[in-house]
mmCIF file of C-alpha atoms in Angstrom:
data_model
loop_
_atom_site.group_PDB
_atom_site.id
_atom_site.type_symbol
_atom_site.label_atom_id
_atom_site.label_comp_id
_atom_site.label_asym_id
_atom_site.label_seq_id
_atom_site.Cartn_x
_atom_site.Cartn_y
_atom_site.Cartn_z
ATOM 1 C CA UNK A 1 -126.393 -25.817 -38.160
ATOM 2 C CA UNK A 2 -126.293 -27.747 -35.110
ATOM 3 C CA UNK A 3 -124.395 -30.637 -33.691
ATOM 4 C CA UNK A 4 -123.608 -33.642 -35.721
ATOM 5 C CA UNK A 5 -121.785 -34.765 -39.158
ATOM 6 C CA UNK A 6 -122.099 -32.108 -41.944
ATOM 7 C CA UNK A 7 -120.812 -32.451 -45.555
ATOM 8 C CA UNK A 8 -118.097 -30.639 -46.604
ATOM 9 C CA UNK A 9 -120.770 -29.355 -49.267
ATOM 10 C CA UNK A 10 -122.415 -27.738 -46.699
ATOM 11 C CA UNK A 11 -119.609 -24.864 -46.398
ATOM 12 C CA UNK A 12 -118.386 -25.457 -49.927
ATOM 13 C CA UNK A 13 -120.196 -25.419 -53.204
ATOM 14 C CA UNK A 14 -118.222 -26.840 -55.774
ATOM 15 C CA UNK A 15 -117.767 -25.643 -59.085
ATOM 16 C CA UNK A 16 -116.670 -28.867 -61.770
ATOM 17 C CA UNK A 17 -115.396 -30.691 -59.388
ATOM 18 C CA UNK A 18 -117.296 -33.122 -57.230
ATOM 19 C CA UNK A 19 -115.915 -33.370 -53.442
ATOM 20 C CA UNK A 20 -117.163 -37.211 -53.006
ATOM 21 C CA UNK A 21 -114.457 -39.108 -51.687
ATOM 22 C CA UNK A 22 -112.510 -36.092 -51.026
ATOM 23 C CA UNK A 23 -110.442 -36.660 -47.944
ATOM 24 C CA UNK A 24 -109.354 -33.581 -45.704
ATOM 25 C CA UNK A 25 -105.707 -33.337 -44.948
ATOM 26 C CA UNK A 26 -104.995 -30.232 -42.931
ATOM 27 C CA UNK A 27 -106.972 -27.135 -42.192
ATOM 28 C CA UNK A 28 -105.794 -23.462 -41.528
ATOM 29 C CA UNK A 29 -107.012 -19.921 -40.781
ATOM 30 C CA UNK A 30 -109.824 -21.178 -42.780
ATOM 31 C CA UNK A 31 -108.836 -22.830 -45.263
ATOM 32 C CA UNK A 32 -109.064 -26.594 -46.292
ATOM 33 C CA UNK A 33 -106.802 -28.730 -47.968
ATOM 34 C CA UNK A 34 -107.846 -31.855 -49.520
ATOM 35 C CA UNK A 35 -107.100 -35.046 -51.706
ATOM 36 C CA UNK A 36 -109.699 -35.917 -54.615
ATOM 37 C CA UNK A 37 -109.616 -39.722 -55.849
ATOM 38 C CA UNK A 38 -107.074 -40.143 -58.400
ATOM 39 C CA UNK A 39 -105.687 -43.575 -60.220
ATOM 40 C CA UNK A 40 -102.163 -43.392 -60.377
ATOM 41 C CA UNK A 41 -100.047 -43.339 -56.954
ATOM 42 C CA UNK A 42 -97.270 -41.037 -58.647
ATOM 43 C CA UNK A 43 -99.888 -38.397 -58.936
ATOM 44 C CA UNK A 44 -101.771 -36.693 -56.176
ATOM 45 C CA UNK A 45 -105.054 -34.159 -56.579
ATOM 46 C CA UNK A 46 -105.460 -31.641 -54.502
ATOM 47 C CA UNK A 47 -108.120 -29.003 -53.820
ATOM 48 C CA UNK A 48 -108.345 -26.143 -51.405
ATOM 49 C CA UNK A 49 -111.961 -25.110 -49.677
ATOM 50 C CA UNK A 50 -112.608 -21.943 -48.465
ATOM 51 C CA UNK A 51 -114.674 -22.831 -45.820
ATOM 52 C CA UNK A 52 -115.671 -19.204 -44.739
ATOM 53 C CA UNK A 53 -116.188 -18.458 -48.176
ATOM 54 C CA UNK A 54 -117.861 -21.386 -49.629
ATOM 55 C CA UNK A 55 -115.167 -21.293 -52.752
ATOM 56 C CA UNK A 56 -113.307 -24.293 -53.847
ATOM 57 C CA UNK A 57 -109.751 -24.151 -55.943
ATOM 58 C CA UNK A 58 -108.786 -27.295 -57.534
ATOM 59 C CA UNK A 59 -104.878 -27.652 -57.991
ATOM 60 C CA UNK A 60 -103.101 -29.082 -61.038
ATOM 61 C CA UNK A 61 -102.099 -32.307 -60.977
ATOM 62 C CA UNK A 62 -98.935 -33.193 -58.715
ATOM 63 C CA UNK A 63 -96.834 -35.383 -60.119
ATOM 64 C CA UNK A 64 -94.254 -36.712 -57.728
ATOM 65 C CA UNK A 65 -91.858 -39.154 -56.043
ATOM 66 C CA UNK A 66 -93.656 -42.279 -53.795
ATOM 67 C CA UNK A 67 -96.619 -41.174 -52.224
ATOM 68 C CA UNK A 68 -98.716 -43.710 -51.003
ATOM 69 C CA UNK A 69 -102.197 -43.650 -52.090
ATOM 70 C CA UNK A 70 -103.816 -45.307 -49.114
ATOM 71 C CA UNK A 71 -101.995 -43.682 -46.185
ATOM 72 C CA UNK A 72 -101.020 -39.864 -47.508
ATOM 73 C CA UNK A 73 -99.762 -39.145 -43.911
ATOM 74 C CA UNK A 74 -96.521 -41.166 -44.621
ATOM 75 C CA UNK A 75 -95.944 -37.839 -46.504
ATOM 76 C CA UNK A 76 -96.068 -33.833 -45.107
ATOM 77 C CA UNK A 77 -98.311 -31.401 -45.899
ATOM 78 C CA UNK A 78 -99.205 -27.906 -45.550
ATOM 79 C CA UNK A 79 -101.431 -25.410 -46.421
ATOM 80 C CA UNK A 80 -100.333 -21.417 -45.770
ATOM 81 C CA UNK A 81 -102.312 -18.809 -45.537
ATOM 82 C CA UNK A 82 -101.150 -14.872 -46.461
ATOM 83 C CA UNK A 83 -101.410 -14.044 -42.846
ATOM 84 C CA UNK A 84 -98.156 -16.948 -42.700
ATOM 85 C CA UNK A 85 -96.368 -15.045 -45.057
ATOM 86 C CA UNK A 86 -96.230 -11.671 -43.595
ATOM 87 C CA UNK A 87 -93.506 -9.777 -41.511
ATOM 88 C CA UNK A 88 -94.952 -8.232 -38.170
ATOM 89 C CA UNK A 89 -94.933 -4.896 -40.050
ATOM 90 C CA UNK A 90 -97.144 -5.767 -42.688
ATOM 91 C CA UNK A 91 -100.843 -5.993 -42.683
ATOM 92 C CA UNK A 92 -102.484 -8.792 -42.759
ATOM 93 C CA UNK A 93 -104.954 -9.500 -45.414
ATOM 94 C CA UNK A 94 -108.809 -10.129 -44.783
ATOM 95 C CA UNK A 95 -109.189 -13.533 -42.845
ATOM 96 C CA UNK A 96 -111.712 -15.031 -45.497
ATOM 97 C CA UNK A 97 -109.366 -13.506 -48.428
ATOM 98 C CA UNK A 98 -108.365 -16.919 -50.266
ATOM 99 C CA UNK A 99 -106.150 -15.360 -53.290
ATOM 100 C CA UNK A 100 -102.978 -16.068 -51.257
ATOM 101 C CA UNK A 101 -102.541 -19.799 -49.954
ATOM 102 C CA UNK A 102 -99.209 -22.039 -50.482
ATOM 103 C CA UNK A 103 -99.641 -25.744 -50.342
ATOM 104 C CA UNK A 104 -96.578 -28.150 -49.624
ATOM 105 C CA UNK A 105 -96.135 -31.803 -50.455
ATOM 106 C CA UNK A 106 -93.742 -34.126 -49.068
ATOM 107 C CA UNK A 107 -93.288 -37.564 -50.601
ATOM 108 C CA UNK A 108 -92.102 -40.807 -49.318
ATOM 109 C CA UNK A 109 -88.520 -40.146 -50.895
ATOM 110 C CA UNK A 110 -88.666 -36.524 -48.577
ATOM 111 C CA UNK A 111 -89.097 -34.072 -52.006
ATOM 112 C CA UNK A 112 -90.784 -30.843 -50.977
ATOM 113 C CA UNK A 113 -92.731 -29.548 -53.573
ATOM 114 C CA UNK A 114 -94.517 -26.196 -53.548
ATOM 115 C CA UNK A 115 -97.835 -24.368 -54.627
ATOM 116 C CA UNK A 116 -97.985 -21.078 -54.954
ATOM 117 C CA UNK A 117 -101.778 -19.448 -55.442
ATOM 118 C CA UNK A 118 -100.174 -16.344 -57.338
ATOM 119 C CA UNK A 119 -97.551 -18.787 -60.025
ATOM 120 C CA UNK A 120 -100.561 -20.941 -60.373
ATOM 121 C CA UNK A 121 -97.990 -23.751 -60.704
ATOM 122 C CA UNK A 122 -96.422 -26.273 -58.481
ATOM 123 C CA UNK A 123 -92.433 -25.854 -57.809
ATOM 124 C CA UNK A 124 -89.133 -28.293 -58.554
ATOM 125 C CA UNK A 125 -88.708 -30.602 -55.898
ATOM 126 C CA UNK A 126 -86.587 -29.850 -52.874
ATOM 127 C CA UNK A 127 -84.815 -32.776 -50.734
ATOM 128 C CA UNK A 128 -85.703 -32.174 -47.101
ATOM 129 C CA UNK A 129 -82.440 -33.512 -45.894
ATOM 130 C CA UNK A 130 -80.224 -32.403 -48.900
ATOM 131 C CA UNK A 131 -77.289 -34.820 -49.907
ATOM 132 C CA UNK A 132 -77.991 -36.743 -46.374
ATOM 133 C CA UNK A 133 -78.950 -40.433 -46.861
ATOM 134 C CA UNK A 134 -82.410 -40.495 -46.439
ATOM 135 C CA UNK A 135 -82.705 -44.119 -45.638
ATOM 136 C CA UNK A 136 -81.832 -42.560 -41.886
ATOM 137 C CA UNK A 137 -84.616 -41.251 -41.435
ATOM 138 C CA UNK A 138 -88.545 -41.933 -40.122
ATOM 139 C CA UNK A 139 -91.911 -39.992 -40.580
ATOM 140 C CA UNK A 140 -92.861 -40.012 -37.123
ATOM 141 C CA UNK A 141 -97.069 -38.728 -37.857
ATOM 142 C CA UNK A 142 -94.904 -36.057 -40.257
ATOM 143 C CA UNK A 143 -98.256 -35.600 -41.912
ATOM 144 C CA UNK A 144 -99.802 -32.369 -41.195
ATOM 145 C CA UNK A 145 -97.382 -29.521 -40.074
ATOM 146 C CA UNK A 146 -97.607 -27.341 -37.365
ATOM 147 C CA UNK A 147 -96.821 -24.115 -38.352
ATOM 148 C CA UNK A 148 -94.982 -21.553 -35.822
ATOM 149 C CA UNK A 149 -93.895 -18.023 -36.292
ATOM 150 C CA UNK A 150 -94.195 -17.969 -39.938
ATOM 151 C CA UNK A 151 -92.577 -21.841 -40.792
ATOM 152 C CA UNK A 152 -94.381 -24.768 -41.241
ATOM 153 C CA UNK A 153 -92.649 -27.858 -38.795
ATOM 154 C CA UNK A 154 -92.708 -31.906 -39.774
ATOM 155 C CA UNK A 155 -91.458 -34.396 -37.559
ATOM 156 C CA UNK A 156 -89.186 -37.144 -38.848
ATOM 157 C CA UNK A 157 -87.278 -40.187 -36.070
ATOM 158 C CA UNK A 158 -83.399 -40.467 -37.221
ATOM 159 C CA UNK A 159 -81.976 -43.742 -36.497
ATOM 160 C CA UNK A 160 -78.519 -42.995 -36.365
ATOM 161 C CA UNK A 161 -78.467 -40.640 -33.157
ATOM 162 C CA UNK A 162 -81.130 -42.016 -32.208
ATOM 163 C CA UNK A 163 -83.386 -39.074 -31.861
ATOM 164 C CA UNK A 164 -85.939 -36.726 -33.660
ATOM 165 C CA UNK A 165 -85.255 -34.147 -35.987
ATOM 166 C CA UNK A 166 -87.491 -31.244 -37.314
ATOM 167 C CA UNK A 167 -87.916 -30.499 -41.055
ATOM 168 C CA UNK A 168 -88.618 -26.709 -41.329
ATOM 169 C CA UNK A 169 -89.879 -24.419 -43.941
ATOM 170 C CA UNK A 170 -90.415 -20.913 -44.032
ATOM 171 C CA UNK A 171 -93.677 -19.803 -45.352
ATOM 172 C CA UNK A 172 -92.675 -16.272 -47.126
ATOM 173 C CA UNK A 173 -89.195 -17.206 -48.731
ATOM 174 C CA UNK A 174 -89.478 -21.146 -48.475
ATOM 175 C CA UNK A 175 -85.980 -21.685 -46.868
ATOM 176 C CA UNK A 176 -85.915 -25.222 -45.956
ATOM 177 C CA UNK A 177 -84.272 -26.318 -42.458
ATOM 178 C CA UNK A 178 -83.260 -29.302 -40.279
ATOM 179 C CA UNK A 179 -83.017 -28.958 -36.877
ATOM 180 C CA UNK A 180 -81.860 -32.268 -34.756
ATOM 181 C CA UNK A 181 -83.557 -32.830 -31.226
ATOM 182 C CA UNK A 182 -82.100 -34.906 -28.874
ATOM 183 C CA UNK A 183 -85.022 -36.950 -27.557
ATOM 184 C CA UNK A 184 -85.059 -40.217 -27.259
ATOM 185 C CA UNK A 185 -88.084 -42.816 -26.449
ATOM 186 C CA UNK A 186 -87.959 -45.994 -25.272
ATOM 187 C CA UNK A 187 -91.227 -46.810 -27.420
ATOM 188 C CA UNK A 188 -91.676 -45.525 -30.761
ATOM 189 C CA UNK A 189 -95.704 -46.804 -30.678
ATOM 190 C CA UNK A 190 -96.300 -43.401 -28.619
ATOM 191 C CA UNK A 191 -95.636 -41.991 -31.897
ATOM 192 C CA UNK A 192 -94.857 -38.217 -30.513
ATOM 193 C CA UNK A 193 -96.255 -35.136 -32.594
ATOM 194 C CA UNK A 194 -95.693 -31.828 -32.981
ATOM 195 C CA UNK A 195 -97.701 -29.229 -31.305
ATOM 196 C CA UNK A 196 -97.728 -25.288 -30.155
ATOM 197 C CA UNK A 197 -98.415 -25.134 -26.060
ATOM 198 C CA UNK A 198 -100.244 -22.206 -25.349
ATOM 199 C CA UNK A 199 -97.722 -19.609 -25.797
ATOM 200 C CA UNK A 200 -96.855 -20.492 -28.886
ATOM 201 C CA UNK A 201 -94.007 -22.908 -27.853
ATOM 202 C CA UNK A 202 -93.334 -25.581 -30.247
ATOM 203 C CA UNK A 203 -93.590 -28.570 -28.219
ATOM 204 C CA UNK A 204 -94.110 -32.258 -28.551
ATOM 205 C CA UNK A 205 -96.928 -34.448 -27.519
ATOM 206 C CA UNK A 206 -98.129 -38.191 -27.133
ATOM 207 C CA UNK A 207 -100.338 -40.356 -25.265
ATOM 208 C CA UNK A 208 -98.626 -42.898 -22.832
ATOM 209 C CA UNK A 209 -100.998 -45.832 -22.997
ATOM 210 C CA UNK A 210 -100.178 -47.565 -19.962
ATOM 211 C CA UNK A 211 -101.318 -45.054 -17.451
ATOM 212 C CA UNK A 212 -103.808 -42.805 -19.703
ATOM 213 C CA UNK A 213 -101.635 -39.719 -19.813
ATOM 214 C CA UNK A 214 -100.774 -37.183 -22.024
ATOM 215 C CA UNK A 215 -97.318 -35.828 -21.938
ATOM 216 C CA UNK A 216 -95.854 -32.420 -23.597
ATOM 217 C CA UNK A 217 -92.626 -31.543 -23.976
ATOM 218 C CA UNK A 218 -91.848 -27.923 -24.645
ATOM 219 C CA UNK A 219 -88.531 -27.551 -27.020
ATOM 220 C CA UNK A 220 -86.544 -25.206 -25.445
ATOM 221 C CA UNK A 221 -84.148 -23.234 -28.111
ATOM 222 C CA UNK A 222 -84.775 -26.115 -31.179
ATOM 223 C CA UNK A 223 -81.724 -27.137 -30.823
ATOM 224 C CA UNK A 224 -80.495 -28.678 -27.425
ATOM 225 C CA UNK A 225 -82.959 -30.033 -25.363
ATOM 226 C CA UNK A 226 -86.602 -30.444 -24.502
ATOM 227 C CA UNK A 227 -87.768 -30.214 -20.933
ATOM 228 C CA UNK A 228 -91.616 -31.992 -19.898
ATOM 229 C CA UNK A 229 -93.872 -29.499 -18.583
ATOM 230 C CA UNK A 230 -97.400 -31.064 -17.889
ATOM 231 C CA UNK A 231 -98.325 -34.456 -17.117
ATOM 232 C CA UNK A 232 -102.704 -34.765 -18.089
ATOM 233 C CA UNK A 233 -104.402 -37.868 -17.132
ATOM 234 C CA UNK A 234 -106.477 -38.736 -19.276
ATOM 235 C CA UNK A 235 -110.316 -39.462 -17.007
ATOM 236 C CA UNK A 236 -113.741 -39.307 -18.112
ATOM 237 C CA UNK A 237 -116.048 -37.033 -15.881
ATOM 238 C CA UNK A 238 -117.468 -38.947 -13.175
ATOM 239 C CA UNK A 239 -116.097 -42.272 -13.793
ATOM 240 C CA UNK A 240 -113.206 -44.554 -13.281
ATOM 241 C CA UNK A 241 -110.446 -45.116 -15.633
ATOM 242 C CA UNK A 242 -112.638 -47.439 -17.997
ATOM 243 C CA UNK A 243 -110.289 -49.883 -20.646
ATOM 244 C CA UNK A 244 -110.987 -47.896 -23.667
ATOM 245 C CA UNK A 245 -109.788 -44.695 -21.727
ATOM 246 C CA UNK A 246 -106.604 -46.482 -20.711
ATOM 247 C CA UNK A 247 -105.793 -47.736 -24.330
ATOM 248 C CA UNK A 248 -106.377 -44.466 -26.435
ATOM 249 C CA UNK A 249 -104.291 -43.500 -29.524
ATOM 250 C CA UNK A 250 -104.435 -39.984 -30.281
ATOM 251 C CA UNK A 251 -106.023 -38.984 -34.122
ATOM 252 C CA UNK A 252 -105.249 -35.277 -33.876
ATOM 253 C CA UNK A 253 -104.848 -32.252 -31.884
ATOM 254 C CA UNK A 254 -104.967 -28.526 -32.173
ATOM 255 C CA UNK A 255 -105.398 -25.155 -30.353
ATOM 256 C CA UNK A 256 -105.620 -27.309 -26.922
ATOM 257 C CA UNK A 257 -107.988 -29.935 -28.153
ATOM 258 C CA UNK A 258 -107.078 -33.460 -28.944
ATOM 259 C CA UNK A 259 -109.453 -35.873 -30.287
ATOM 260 C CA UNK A 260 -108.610 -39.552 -29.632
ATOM 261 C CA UNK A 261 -110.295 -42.685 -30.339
ATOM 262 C CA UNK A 262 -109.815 -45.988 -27.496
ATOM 263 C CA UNK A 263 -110.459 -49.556 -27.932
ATOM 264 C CA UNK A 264 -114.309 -49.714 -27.787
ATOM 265 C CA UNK A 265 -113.974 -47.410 -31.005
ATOM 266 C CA UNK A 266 -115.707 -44.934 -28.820
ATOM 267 C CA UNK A 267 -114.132 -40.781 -29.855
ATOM 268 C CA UNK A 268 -113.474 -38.950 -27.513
ATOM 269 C CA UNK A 269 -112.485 -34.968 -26.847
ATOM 270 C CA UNK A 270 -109.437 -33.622 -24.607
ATOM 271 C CA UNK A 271 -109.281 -30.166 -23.417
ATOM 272 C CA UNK A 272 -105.478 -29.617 -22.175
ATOM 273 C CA UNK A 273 -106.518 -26.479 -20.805
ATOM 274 C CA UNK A 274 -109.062 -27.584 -18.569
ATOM 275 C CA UNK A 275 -107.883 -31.613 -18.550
ATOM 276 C CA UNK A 276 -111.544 -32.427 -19.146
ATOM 277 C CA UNK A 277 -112.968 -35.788 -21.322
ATOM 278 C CA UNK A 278 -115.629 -35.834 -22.967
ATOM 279 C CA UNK A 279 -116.981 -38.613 -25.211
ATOM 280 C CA UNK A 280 -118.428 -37.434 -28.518
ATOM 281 C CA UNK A 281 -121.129 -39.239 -28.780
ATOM 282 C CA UNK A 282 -122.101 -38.303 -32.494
ATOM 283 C CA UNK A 283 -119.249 -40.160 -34.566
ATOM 284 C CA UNK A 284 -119.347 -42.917 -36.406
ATOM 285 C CA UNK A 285 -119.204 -46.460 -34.487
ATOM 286 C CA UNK A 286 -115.785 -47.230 -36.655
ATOM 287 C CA UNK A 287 -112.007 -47.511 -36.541
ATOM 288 C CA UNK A 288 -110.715 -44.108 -37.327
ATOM 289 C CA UNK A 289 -107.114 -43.180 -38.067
ATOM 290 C CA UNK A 290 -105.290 -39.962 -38.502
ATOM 291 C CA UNK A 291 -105.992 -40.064 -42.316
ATOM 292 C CA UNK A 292 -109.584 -39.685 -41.741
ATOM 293 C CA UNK A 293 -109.563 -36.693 -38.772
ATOM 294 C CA UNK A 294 -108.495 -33.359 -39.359
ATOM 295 C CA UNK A 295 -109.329 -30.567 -36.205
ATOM 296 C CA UNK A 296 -110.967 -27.961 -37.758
ATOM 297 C CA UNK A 297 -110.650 -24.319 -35.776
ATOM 298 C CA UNK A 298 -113.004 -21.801 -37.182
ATOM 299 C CA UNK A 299 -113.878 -18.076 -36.284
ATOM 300 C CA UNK A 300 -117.715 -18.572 -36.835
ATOM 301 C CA UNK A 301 -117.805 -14.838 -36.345
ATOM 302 C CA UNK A 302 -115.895 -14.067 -39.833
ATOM 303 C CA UNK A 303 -117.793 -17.102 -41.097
ATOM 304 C CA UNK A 304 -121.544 -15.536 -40.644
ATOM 305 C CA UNK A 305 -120.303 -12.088 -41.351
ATOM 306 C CA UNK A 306 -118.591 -13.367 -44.404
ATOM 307 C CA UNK A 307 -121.805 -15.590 -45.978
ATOM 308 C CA UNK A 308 -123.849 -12.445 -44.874
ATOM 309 C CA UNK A 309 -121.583 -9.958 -46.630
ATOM 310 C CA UNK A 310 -121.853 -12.305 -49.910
ATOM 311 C CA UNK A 311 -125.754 -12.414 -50.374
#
């Protein structure tokens, strides 16, 4: 397996259920959530991969508020492994161990619905902002969460502050939250996102176009304030700040890696660690949006031990 595209057929082997068309929507600890074609818009199919595995679990049929069927990140999602739903005293279970997963759904009308790998069943909705008037509120790139300390995090713009606010829900007992930040932007194009900085901070990021740079803000206590700890301009080894550089839009990030895509539709790949560029030179010559990418962290490790320990 070296480098270049790979189907998703190449970790998974699918069992009644073709993957064509299947597009990914969020990855964790392994596992890989994503949405099979369907023909209605009220009704969204899901399947989760086991990419260390090689298992596939198709989910029932969700059948729920708005979702649109073009753009599924104009709605959250999640997908939860066991190791989420533990205390610190329990033990975790095996990394490739796909029995326990939760998957969450967020539609266009904010209803959080739940799946639960041991009901077998998907929950009754839950409004993300309760009785609040939800025509106050903006998905602000709400789709995939970031999950910290146990609770998955969306991001959502409220008009009437103005500001940001933080849709939380806890992985073990599902306790929903709603946690306003006061942060406001001049620009909403720089379309902020959630992220963990590398101690596990939650933290928001977004690429300023005008000058190249990436800025993170680290939120303090989650409820007060949010301070900006690193400025990263964005500059390809060796080179000058080139147009497409200066006029990237960021498709996803995770772990310290952000993959963003410029003008020239050429991809390229941020280390925030290191503040390093680096053009990947293997994708597709085509507009990409955050629909299509999904970072994918792996422990190849478990994954060889795991397809050796199988045969």
């Amino acid at each position: 397996m070296g480098r270049g595209c790979h189907a998703l057929t190449t970790f998974v082997q699918p069992t009644g259920q073709k993957l064509d068309h299947a597009e990914p929507l969020v990855s964790r600890h392994g596992l890989l959530l994503v949405r099979l074609p369907s023909h209605g818009s009220r009704v969204v199919h899901l399947a989760v991969c086991n990419l260390l595995v090689g298992e596939c679990h198709v989910l029932p049929p969700l059948k729920c508020g708005k979702v649109d069927p073009l753009h599924l990140d104009w709605s959250g999602y999640a997908i939860l492994s066991g190791v989420d739903s533990c205390s610190y005293n329990q033990q975790p279970p095996p990394s490739n161990d796909a029995s326990s997963f939760k998957v969450v759904i967020i539609d266009l009308d904010y209803n959080l619905y739940t799946f639960a790998s041991d009901k077998g069943s998907w929950s009754t909705a839950s409004r993300c902002f309760g009785d609040e008037a939800t025509s106050n509120y903006t998905a602000v790139y709400h789709g995939p969460a970031v999950v910290c300390r146990g609770t998955a995090h969306w991001l959502f713009y409220e008009g009437m502050m103005p500001g940001l606010c933080i849709v939380g829900m806890e992985a073990k007992t599902g306790h929903i939250t709603l946690t306003r930040i006061p942060f406001e932007m001049d620009d909403m194009r720089y379309r902020p996102c959630l992220t963990l900085s590398t101690d596990g901070t939650l933290s928001l990021i977004y690429i300023e176009r005008e000058d190249a740079r990436v800025l993170i803000w680290e939120i303090l206590d989650e409820t007060t304030n949010c301070l900006c700890t690193r400025s990263i301009e964005l500059q390809e080894p060796g080179k000058k700040l080139t147009q497409s550089i200066s006029s990237l839009h960021m498709l996803g990030e995770k772990y310290g890696t952000m993959i963003a895509q410029g003008s020239s539709l050429c991809v390229y790949v941020v280390d925030l660690e290191t503040e390093t560029v680096e053009e990947l030179l293997d994708w597709p010559n085509r507009h990409a949006n955050r629909v299509d990418v999904v970072p994918l962290q792996m422990s190849w490790l478990t994954f060889f031990l795991s397809r050796l320990g199988s045969r």
